[in-house]
Rosetta silent file (secondary structure, phi, psi, omega in degrees, C-alpha in Angstrom):
SEQUENCE: MTRNHPHISRRTALRTVAGAALVSVAGCLNDNGGSGTPGDGTTSPDGNGPLTRIAVEGTTLVVELSEEADIDQVNLIQPNGELFGKRDVAAGAQQVTFEIGTAYAPGEYRVLALKGEETVVETTTELRPEIQIQDVGLYRNNPDKPWDEVYGESETDRIKNGEAFVTVENTGSGPEAITELIFSEDVPNPIENPRGSGMHETDQVVVSPGETADLFSNSFPFGSESEDGMGCSPDGNSGQFTVIVETRVKGNRVTSTYDVQYSGSDEMTDCEVTITEA
SCORE:     score description
SCORE:     0.000 S_00000001
   1 L     0.000  145.923 -179.127   -0.138   -7.818   -2.285 S_00000001
   2 E  -113.420  127.484  174.800    1.811   -4.598   -2.586 S_00000001
   3 E   -97.951  108.404 -176.091    0.327   -1.395   -3.906 S_00000001
   4 L   -92.445   -9.047 -178.386    3.163    0.506   -5.531 S_00000001
   5 L  -130.436   71.871 -179.568    1.035    3.239   -7.085 S_00000001
   6 L   -66.950  164.012  177.689   -1.276    4.639   -4.377 S_00000001
   7 L   -59.134  133.003 -178.903   -3.794    7.370   -5.082 S_00000001
   8 E  -106.260  134.913 -177.127   -1.932   10.664   -5.437 S_00000001
   9 L   -69.318  160.555  179.267   -3.585   13.880   -4.232 S_00000001
  10 H   -60.513  -37.109  179.782   -4.372   16.721   -6.616 S_00000001
  11 H   -61.125  -42.734  178.878   -1.766   18.871   -4.838 S_00000001
  12 H   -65.594  -40.377 -179.630    0.940   16.317   -5.546 S_00000001
  13 H   -60.837  -43.093 -179.743   -0.127   15.937   -9.159 S_00000001
  14 H   -66.575  -37.495  179.183    0.128   19.694   -9.707 S_00000001
  15 H   -67.622  -34.293  177.707    3.501   19.787   -8.024 S_00000001
  16 H   -66.133  -44.884  177.855    4.728   16.987  -10.256 S_00000001
  17 H   -60.066  -32.925 -178.455    3.577   18.804  -13.342 S_00000001
  18 H   -71.917  -10.059  174.832    5.436   21.834  -12.062 S_00000001
  19 H   121.103   15.831 -178.065    8.684   19.914  -12.241 S_00000001
  20 H  -107.873   30.519 -179.892    9.144   17.976   -9.019 S_00000001
  21 L   -66.402  -35.861  175.793    8.862   14.455  -10.395 S_00000001
  22 L  -103.115  128.391  178.050   12.459   13.775   -9.444 S_00000001
  23 E   -98.980  116.018 -177.070   13.457   14.575   -5.890 S_00000001
  24 E   -76.150  140.990 -178.892   17.117   15.465   -5.708 S_00000001
  25 L  -130.182   17.906  179.984   19.031   13.998   -2.810 S_00000001
  26 E  -136.238  155.216  177.262   22.594   15.047   -3.500 S_00000001
  27 L   -85.485  170.847 -179.601   24.580   18.246   -3.477 S_00000001
  28 E   -77.820  155.818  176.574   26.443   19.764   -6.386 S_00000001
  29 E   -85.612  132.075  179.457   30.014   18.820   -7.128 S_00000001
  30 L   -97.705 -173.829 -172.502   32.437   21.616   -6.510 S_00000001
  31 L   -63.217  -28.854 -175.710   35.787   22.391   -8.078 S_00000001
  32 L  -100.276   15.155  174.110   37.778   20.074   -5.848 S_00000001
  33 L    88.231    1.972  177.109   35.515   17.059   -6.281 S_00000001
  34 L   -83.792 -164.713 -179.504   33.650   17.465   -3.027 S_00000001
  35 E  -132.876  154.016  176.389   29.963   17.993   -2.579 S_00000001
  36 E  -148.448  160.099 -177.236   27.681   20.784   -1.464 S_00000001
  37 L  -119.477  117.119  178.032   23.963   21.289   -1.178 S_00000001
  38 L   -64.111  165.015 -176.343   22.291   24.389   -2.660 S_00000001
  39 L   -60.344  -30.890 -177.568   19.635   26.180   -0.621 S_00000001
  40 L   -87.503    1.432  174.835   16.744   24.642   -2.541 S_00000001
  41 L    80.422    4.475 -179.436   17.981   21.073   -1.980 S_00000001
  42 L   -99.013  158.911  177.363   18.394   20.341   -5.699 S_00000001
  43 L   -75.751  132.914  178.095   21.515   19.223   -7.526 S_00000001
  44 L  -119.705   93.481 -178.327   23.363   22.012   -9.327 S_00000001
  45 L   -59.670  138.394  179.448   25.859   20.569  -11.820 S_00000001
  46 L  -102.864   -4.951  176.495   29.022   22.662  -12.136 S_00000001
  47 L    78.174    3.862 -176.622   30.203   21.014  -15.350 S_00000001
  48 L  -103.946    1.552 -177.746   33.602   20.140  -13.877 S_00000001
  49 L  -140.842  172.443 -178.229   33.046   16.456  -13.056 S_00000001
  50 L   -75.547  -24.402 -179.057   31.529   13.280  -14.460 S_00000001
  51 E   -94.725  119.452 -177.860   28.583   13.247  -12.025 S_00000001
  52 E  -105.596  -25.537  178.789   25.981   15.880  -12.872 S_00000001
  53 E  -159.647  142.828  172.835   22.988   14.794  -10.838 S_00000001
  54 E  -128.329  124.792 -175.020   21.909   12.250   -8.206 S_00000001
  55 E  -148.396  159.638  175.609   18.181   11.892   -7.607 S_00000001
  56 E  -102.660  128.410  176.707   15.527    9.475   -6.390 S_00000001
  57 E  -125.155  107.935 -175.054   12.805    8.441   -8.851 S_00000001
  58 L    65.455 -116.081  175.413   10.257    6.178   -7.200 S_00000001
  59 L  -113.190   24.533 -177.854   12.390    3.560   -5.441 S_00000001
  60 E  -117.894  133.143  172.543   15.346    3.996   -7.776 S_00000001
  61 E   -89.517  122.948 -175.964   18.495    6.060   -7.261 S_00000001
  62 E  -108.829  127.204  176.516   19.453    7.711  -10.551 S_00000001
  63 E  -113.763  115.262 -178.316   23.017    8.880  -11.195 S_00000001
  64 E   -98.630  141.923 -174.258   23.362   11.123  -14.237 S_00000001
  65 E  -116.764  151.567  177.774   26.681   11.556  -16.004 S_00000001
  66 L   -74.752  159.242  177.467   28.125   14.333  -18.157 S_00000001
  67 L   -61.727  -30.047 -177.371   28.667   13.784  -21.887 S_00000001
  68 L   -92.133    6.802 -176.067   32.412   14.029  -21.338 S_00000001
  69 L   -58.961  123.910  178.537   32.485   11.564  -18.433 S_00000001
  70 L  -110.723   70.261  179.607   35.525    9.307  -18.778 S_00000001
  71 L  -135.376  160.052  179.293   34.612    6.600  -16.285 S_00000001
  72 L  -125.561    1.398  178.526   33.761    2.945  -16.544 S_00000001
  73 E  -157.356  146.267  172.590   32.097    2.193  -13.203 S_00000001
  74 E  -126.523  127.339  179.216   29.920    3.772  -10.523 S_00000001
  75 E  -110.436  144.500  175.268   29.799    2.320   -7.008 S_00000001
  76 E  -116.616  122.150 -175.384   27.228    2.982   -4.317 S_00000001
  77 E  -109.737  131.121 -178.569   28.470    2.583   -0.725 S_00000001
  78 L   -73.122  164.811  178.499   26.111    2.082    2.231 S_00000001
  79 L   -56.590  -28.884  179.983   26.297    4.097    5.460 S_00000001
  80 L   -84.762    4.945  176.292   28.076    1.193    7.179 S_00000001
  81 L    92.788   -7.827  179.499   30.850    1.269    4.522 S_00000001
  82 L   -81.874  153.474  178.458   29.718   -1.876    2.682 S_00000001
  83 E   -70.799  126.048  174.559   29.155   -1.955   -1.078 S_00000001
  84 E   -84.288  -40.809  179.433   25.486   -1.574   -1.983 S_00000001
  85 E  -179.845  163.721  175.527   26.084   -2.144   -5.690 S_00000001
  86 E  -135.809  148.631 -178.259   28.195   -1.260   -8.701 S_00000001
  87 E  -129.847  129.009  173.754   27.270   -0.397  -12.256 S_00000001
  88 E   -75.886  145.576 -179.277   29.404   -0.600  -15.369 S_00000001
  89 L  -107.991  111.306  179.470   29.194    2.495  -17.561 S_00000001
  90 L   -70.918  153.474  179.024   28.815    1.714  -21.264 S_00000001
  91 L   -56.887  127.602  177.504   30.506    4.045  -23.763 S_00000001
  92 L    85.775   -6.950 -178.540   28.343    7.112  -24.286 S_00000001
  93 L   -70.382  141.791 -179.074   26.006    6.281  -21.392 S_00000001
  94 L  -121.417   14.969  179.464   24.801    9.270  -19.369 S_00000001
  95 E  -160.611  139.015  168.090   22.892    7.472  -16.628 S_00000001
  96 E  -130.425  155.850 -178.383   23.154    4.501  -14.303 S_00000001
  97 E  -131.922  153.258  174.343   20.548    3.406  -11.736 S_00000001
  98 E  -127.330  123.964  175.762   20.401    1.529   -8.437 S_00000001
  99 E   -81.473  105.776 -175.699   17.127   -0.048   -7.311 S_00000001
 100 L   -91.341  -19.771  175.279   17.109    0.774   -3.592 S_00000001
 101 L    61.228 -147.331  178.907   13.594   -0.510   -2.874 S_00000001
 102 L  -130.303   28.386  176.676   12.257   -0.181    0.680 S_00000001
 103 L  -122.821   19.062 -178.175   14.649   -2.473    2.535 S_00000001
 104 L   -85.819  162.815  176.797   17.680   -0.170    2.514 S_00000001
 105 L   -89.505  124.915  178.862   19.369    1.335    5.569 S_00000001
 106 L   -68.571  148.468  179.124   18.624    5.061    5.887 S_00000001
 107 E   147.286 -162.898 -177.636   21.607    7.372    6.124 S_00000001
 108 E   -90.469  123.607  178.421   24.429    8.933    4.106 S_00000001
 109 E  -107.259  147.997  175.468   25.520    7.015    0.978 S_00000001
 110 E  -105.126  136.262  177.266   28.711    7.556   -1.006 S_00000001
 111 E  -113.990  121.105 -177.719   28.714    7.591   -4.778 S_00000001
 112 E  -115.122  130.037  171.960   32.080    6.825   -6.412 S_00000001
 113 E  -101.665  125.192 -173.918   32.923    7.300  -10.094 S_00000001
 114 E  -120.817  147.671  168.107   35.865    5.090  -11.129 S_00000001
 115 E  -121.155  107.007 -171.044   38.206    4.746  -14.042 S_00000001
 116 L    64.976 -123.490  178.522   39.778    1.335  -13.729 S_00000001
 117 L   -97.699   -0.986 -174.770   40.796    1.062  -10.059 S_00000001
 118 E   -95.905  134.015  174.712   41.116    4.818   -9.560 S_00000001
 119 E   -80.980  116.757 -179.839   38.386    6.934   -8.006 S_00000001
 120 E   -79.060  -44.797  178.623   37.824    9.930  -10.272 S_00000001
 121 E  -153.160  151.094  177.813   35.295   11.655   -8.042 S_00000001
 122 E  -136.494  137.229  175.571   33.330   10.884   -4.873 S_00000001
 123 E  -142.755  171.028 -178.867   30.248   12.536   -3.464 S_00000001
 124 E  -120.516  156.497  176.387   27.569   11.779   -0.873 S_00000001
 125 E  -145.181  139.201 -178.692   23.789   11.606   -0.905 S_00000001
 126 E   -94.192  128.679  175.137   21.324   11.288    1.955 S_00000001
 127 E  -119.435   97.605 -175.779   18.615    8.600    1.722 S_00000001
 128 L  -148.017  106.110 -179.640   16.335    9.155    4.670 S_00000001
 129 L   -74.193  158.405  176.850   12.530    8.987    4.458 S_00000001
 130 L  -148.308  103.951 -176.418   10.252   11.075    6.653 S_00000001
 131 E   -94.029  132.276  175.695    6.551   10.221    6.814 S_00000001
 132 E  -126.776  141.702  175.875    4.024   12.751    8.125 S_00000001
 133 E   -85.819  123.111 -176.012    0.271   12.294    8.549 S_00000001
 134 E  -101.741  -31.798 -173.853   -1.482   15.129    6.758 S_00000001
 135 E  -160.918  157.740  173.990   -5.185   14.310    6.948 S_00000001
 136 E  -145.380  143.816 -178.454   -7.772   11.724    8.029 S_00000001
 137 E  -164.294  172.784 -178.800  -11.389   11.437    6.983 S_00000001
 138 E  -113.244  160.784  176.124  -14.446    9.265    6.352 S_00000001
 139 H   -54.257  -46.847 -172.753  -16.357    8.260    3.258 S_00000001
 140 H   -62.076  -27.192 -178.749  -19.444   10.161    4.378 S_00000001
 141 H   -98.623   -9.961 -175.348  -17.467   13.415    4.619 S_00000001
 142 L  -138.807   60.631 -176.305  -15.241   12.895    1.560 S_00000001
 143 L   -68.157  -11.947 -179.705  -17.239   11.283   -1.267 S_00000001
 144 L   -76.231  -13.920  175.280  -14.881   12.809   -3.847 S_00000001
 145 L   -65.923  156.311 -175.353  -12.164   10.303   -2.948 S_00000001
 146 L   -79.162   58.550 -176.754  -11.805    7.331   -5.355 S_00000001
 147 H   -62.949  -44.379 -179.796  -13.688    4.877   -3.111 S_00000001
 148 H   -60.787  -39.466  179.407  -15.236    2.960   -6.002 S_00000001
 149 H   -63.061  -38.493 -176.986  -11.809    2.639   -7.619 S_00000001
 150 H   -80.244  -46.785 -172.336  -10.254    1.268   -4.444 S_00000001
 151 H   -99.486  -21.245 -174.283  -13.050   -0.926   -3.082 S_00000001
 152 L    96.718  143.707 -175.690  -15.174   -1.588   -6.189 S_00000001
 153 H   -61.403  -33.114 -178.277  -18.620   -0.202   -6.914 S_00000001
 154 H   -66.744  -18.040 -176.987  -20.370   -3.224   -5.367 S_00000001
 155 H   -96.749   -1.192 -172.093  -18.793   -2.408   -1.991 S_00000001
 156 H   -58.103  -48.582 -179.873  -19.860    1.236   -1.849 S_00000001
 157 H   -62.313  -31.989 -177.816  -22.907    0.715    0.402 S_00000001
 158 H   -72.560  -37.647 -170.155  -20.931   -1.516    2.730 S_00000001
 159 H   -97.159  -10.182 -169.151  -18.019    0.852    3.268 S_00000001
 160 L   -71.154  -16.128  179.912  -19.629    4.264    3.156 S_00000001
 161 L  -106.966   -1.265 -176.289  -20.486    4.365    6.868 S_00000001
 162 L  -134.031  -28.910 -174.161  -17.377    2.813    8.342 S_00000001
 163 L   -76.813  157.474 -178.618  -14.252    3.046    6.190 S_00000001
 164 E  -138.427  163.646  172.642  -11.699    5.836    6.539 S_00000001
 165 E  -125.302  155.959  173.583   -8.685    7.191    4.738 S_00000001
 166 E  -132.571  125.497  178.952   -5.411    8.643    5.993 S_00000001
 167 E   -94.329  125.989  178.371   -3.276   10.944    3.825 S_00000001
 168 E  -121.828  154.569  177.548    0.469   10.709    4.370 S_00000001
 169 E  -132.015  139.370  175.999    3.375   12.618    2.827 S_00000001
 170 E   -98.182  103.181  179.672    7.024   11.640    2.515 S_00000001
 171 L   -93.719    6.803 -177.860    8.979   14.848    3.189 S_00000001
 172 L   -93.684 -159.544 -173.678   12.316   13.056    3.338 S_00000001
 173 L  -117.375   10.988  177.948   14.910   12.066    0.751 S_00000001
 174 L  -141.082  156.737  179.574   14.361    8.316    0.412 S_00000001
 175 L   -70.054  153.024  179.189   11.372    6.043   -0.385 S_00000001
 176 E  -135.790  153.498  176.338    9.384    4.535    2.481 S_00000001
 177 E  -116.376  125.212  172.673    6.896    1.679    2.800 S_00000001
 178 E   -85.033  123.354 -174.717    3.803    1.955    5.012 S_00000001
 179 E  -111.490  -13.894 -178.812    3.162   -1.517    6.452 S_00000001
 180 E  -155.141  140.873  177.595    0.374   -0.965    8.983 S_00000001
 181 E  -126.701  124.593 -174.724   -2.518    1.428    9.616 S_00000001
 182 E  -131.730  138.610  169.572   -4.202    1.515   13.024 S_00000001
 183 E  -113.114  129.482 -177.703   -7.063    3.571   14.548 S_00000001
 184 E  -133.383  168.203  176.852   -7.200    3.499   18.345 S_00000001
 185 E    74.089 -125.005 -165.186   -9.071    4.998   21.330 S_00000001
 186 L   -84.522   60.855  170.879  -12.355    6.859   20.771 S_00000001
 187 L  -115.089  155.361 -176.103  -13.603    5.329   17.518 S_00000001
 188 L   -60.538  -33.067 -173.033  -16.820    3.250   17.383 S_00000001
 189 L  -132.320   69.436 -177.393  -15.106   -0.002   16.427 S_00000001
 190 H   -76.514  -17.469 -173.182  -11.494   -0.125   17.696 S_00000001
 191 H   -71.887  -17.929  179.692  -11.350   -3.898   18.194 S_00000001
 192 H   -89.070    0.441 -173.257  -11.068   -4.580   14.460 S_00000001
 193 L  -105.076  125.639   -5.620   -8.020   -2.406   14.062 S_00000001
 194 L   -89.277  156.916  168.323   -5.921   -3.424   12.400 S_00000001
 195 L  -101.256  111.636 -171.375   -7.393   -6.150   10.244 S_00000001
 196 L    66.722 -128.219  178.178   -4.333   -7.537    8.483 S_00000001
 197 L   -79.116   -9.715 -175.253   -2.160   -4.537    7.586 S_00000001
 198 L    85.515   -6.167  179.596   -5.139   -2.248    8.255 S_00000001
 199 E  -113.711  145.052 -171.541   -5.000   -1.159    4.598 S_00000001
 200 L   -67.171  117.079  173.905   -7.372   -2.371    1.932 S_00000001
 201 L    49.721   41.548  173.559   -6.036   -5.369   -0.031 S_00000001
 202 L  -156.494  149.813  177.003   -2.357   -4.563    0.307 S_00000001
 203 L   -98.284   -7.330  173.229    0.445   -5.388    2.712 S_00000001
 204 E  -164.502  154.531  173.138    2.300   -2.168    2.058 S_00000001
 205 E  -124.592  122.823 -178.584    2.040    1.179    0.305 S_00000001
 206 E   -87.953  129.692  179.870    5.247    2.688   -1.094 S_00000001
 207 E  -122.950  115.073 -178.479    5.561    6.452   -0.783 S_00000001
 208 L   -79.780  162.939  177.426    8.419    8.061   -2.739 S_00000001
 209 L   -56.683  134.669  179.372   10.143   11.304   -1.662 S_00000001
 210 L    78.548    2.345 -175.659    7.917   14.305   -2.208 S_00000001
 211 L   -99.095  143.899  173.011    4.869   12.078   -2.800 S_00000001
 212 E  -111.567  134.560 -177.716    1.487   12.251   -1.041 S_00000001
 213 E  -136.046  148.491  174.234   -0.602    9.075   -0.836 S_00000001
 214 E   -96.687  129.027  172.995   -4.008    8.072    0.548 S_00000001
 215 E  -100.497  122.214 -178.024   -4.153    4.948    2.760 S_00000001
 216 E  -102.391  132.373 -173.350   -7.604    3.341    2.706 S_00000001
 217 E   -71.862  151.619 -179.461   -8.637    1.344    5.740 S_00000001
 218 L  -105.259    0.407 -178.941   -9.404   -2.362    5.558 S_00000001
 219 L  -120.962 -165.891 -179.792  -11.565   -2.402    8.684 S_00000001
 220 L  -123.528   66.490 -175.336  -14.545   -0.408    9.943 S_00000001
 221 L   -61.877  -26.667  179.770  -13.147    1.950   12.577 S_00000001
 222 L  -115.177   27.658  177.880  -16.200    4.203   12.226 S_00000001
 223 L   -89.722 -146.745 -177.382  -18.752    1.449   11.582 S_00000001
 224 L   -59.810  141.139 -176.262  -21.130   -0.226   14.015 S_00000001
 225 L   -69.540  130.438  175.051  -20.265    0.413   17.614 S_00000001
 226 L   -92.683  174.897 -178.167  -18.473   -2.385   19.479 S_00000001
 227 L   -60.428  -32.314 -175.300  -18.552   -2.984   23.206 S_00000001
 228 L   -98.363    3.392 -174.179  -15.309   -1.060   23.675 S_00000001
 229 L   -97.574  166.964  174.523  -16.071    1.760   21.216 S_00000001
 230 L   -98.981  122.288 -174.983  -17.483    5.251   21.458 S_00000001
 231 L  -108.474 -168.473 -177.641  -20.753    5.556   19.581 S_00000001
 232 L   -92.274  154.779  173.742  -23.307    8.106   18.556 S_00000001
 233 L  -156.071  154.134  179.157  -26.102    9.545   20.730 S_00000001
 234 L   -57.406  -30.930 -179.987  -28.750   12.266   20.385 S_00000001
 235 L   -81.727  -13.803 -178.967  -26.978   14.255   23.091 S_00000001
 236 L    90.713  141.504  174.500  -23.626   13.941   21.342 S_00000001
 237 E  -127.682  148.177  176.227  -20.359   12.304   22.288 S_00000001
 238 E  -139.182  152.553  179.782  -16.849   13.683   21.951 S_00000001
 239 E  -170.957 -159.087  178.134  -13.389   12.242   22.405 S_00000001
 240 E  -135.942  144.649  172.334  -10.023   11.715   20.791 S_00000001
 241 E  -132.594  158.939 -177.741   -8.604    9.024   18.581 S_00000001
 242 E  -120.537  133.516  172.381   -5.075    8.340   17.329 S_00000001
 243 E   -97.600  131.203 -179.192   -3.987    7.272   13.879 S_00000001
 244 E  -120.604  126.532  176.425   -0.870    5.111   13.883 S_00000001
 245 E  -119.049  124.441  178.869    1.200    4.443   10.745 S_00000001
 246 E   -99.510  141.267 -176.068    4.026    1.917   10.888 S_00000001
 247 E  -118.876  155.685 -177.320    6.977    2.202    8.481 S_00000001
 248 L   -92.116  -52.159 -172.247    9.496   -0.294    7.156 S_00000001
 249 L   -64.246  -53.092 -179.672   12.684    1.634    6.302 S_00000001
 250 L   -82.675  -16.190  176.016   12.907    3.709    9.482 S_00000001
 251 L    62.643   37.232  179.918   11.043    1.028   11.448 S_00000001
 252 L  -127.655  176.898  177.520    9.063    3.476   13.543 S_00000001
 253 E  -110.177  128.436  174.724    5.496    4.508   14.319 S_00000001
 254 E  -104.103  127.713 -175.846    4.151    7.828   13.166 S_00000001
 255 E  -124.916  153.154  175.249    1.137    9.022   15.157 S_00000001
 256 E  -149.972  133.989 -175.678   -1.342   11.854   14.968 S_00000001
 257 E  -108.518  139.687 -176.102   -4.212   12.572   17.369 S_00000001
 258 E  -131.048  146.949  171.211   -7.579   14.061   16.423 S_00000001
 259 E   -84.291  144.722 -179.317  -10.634   15.361   18.281 S_00000001
 260 E  -137.288  138.806  179.074  -13.892   13.728   17.206 S_00000001
 261 E  -122.325  127.824  178.261  -17.540   14.665   17.749 S_00000001
 262 E  -113.628  127.742 -179.890  -20.387   12.200   17.236 S_00000001
 263 E  -147.748  146.094 -179.141  -23.937   13.561   17.073 S_00000001
 264 E   133.342 -148.154 -179.891  -27.303   12.302   15.821 S_00000001
 265 L   -76.480  176.893 -179.812  -29.255    9.097   16.376 S_00000001
 266 L   -73.104  -15.225 -178.890  -27.934    6.091   18.262 S_00000001
 267 L   -89.733  132.367 -179.030  -27.091    4.356   14.985 S_00000001
 268 H   -65.415  -24.886 -179.362  -23.669    5.090   13.464 S_00000001
 269 H   -65.163  -25.084  179.913  -25.221    4.888    9.984 S_00000001
 270 H  -110.802   16.272 -173.472  -27.139    8.113   10.750 S_00000001
 271 E   -91.167  140.464  171.689  -24.449    9.711   12.878 S_00000001
 272 E   -92.366  125.928 -177.230  -22.673   12.963   12.014 S_00000001
 273 E  -116.046  122.451  179.252  -18.948   12.665   12.591 S_00000001
 274 E  -116.765  123.720 -176.186  -16.774   15.764   12.837 S_00000001
 275 E  -116.283  129.703  175.449  -12.977   15.307   12.937 S_00000001
 276 E  -136.848  158.982  178.876  -10.519   18.104   13.757 S_00000001
 277 E   -66.955  136.021 -179.396   -6.845   18.242   14.638 S_00000001
 278 L   -73.402    0.000    0.000   -6.225   17.935   18.350 S_00000001
């Protein structure tokens, strides 16, 4: 199952309300039909060409046209020079879209506006995701997260001592899919990681440009101590663990390492867990 609408942080929601729902990924068209990128990274229409804006909305590339646009087709060309797709422009239409999904090749794409066989204008747009790990935490330390919504109220007692979340942000210009979540090294129960994708009841989480999402674990990295794990003790234990996030579009692993302190009784259910950036 694919979760296309992950939990969005309050910070992202406020930023969206402020006007960042569409993340621009193309420069403005200049007088000679070329392209340029303003300092703020947004498209600045100059009113001299048929293409006024190119932006990513979710997993869709949106091409906006001027009211006076005299074109009948828009083509999208992949970084390798092959045609990604073409869209006919109906009379009076001011927008065409390309569903790029999360299986596209990252890189520089060309957008061509055509009249018949003639290219009226051509510009480029960068589609390149960039995932960063922003935060990691446990149920016991973050009860304000929507645990009941994700796991169901009947699962609350089961997950509150072992499940974790990881917050990621896409700071790039194209959508990305998270396909695996792994906790390794000094966690109480590393042998279960990952269980499936490592994320609760989903095989991927799609993160659009400018979006922040919470990934909820499907295993118990901080649950009962396994033979190979680091557990709690009255004298305290400390170590480091690494969060690993695997991505589809860029096909890489994003990692972040944290210091962790375990203190309290020998039982993880009564253990105090403190996590800080390494």
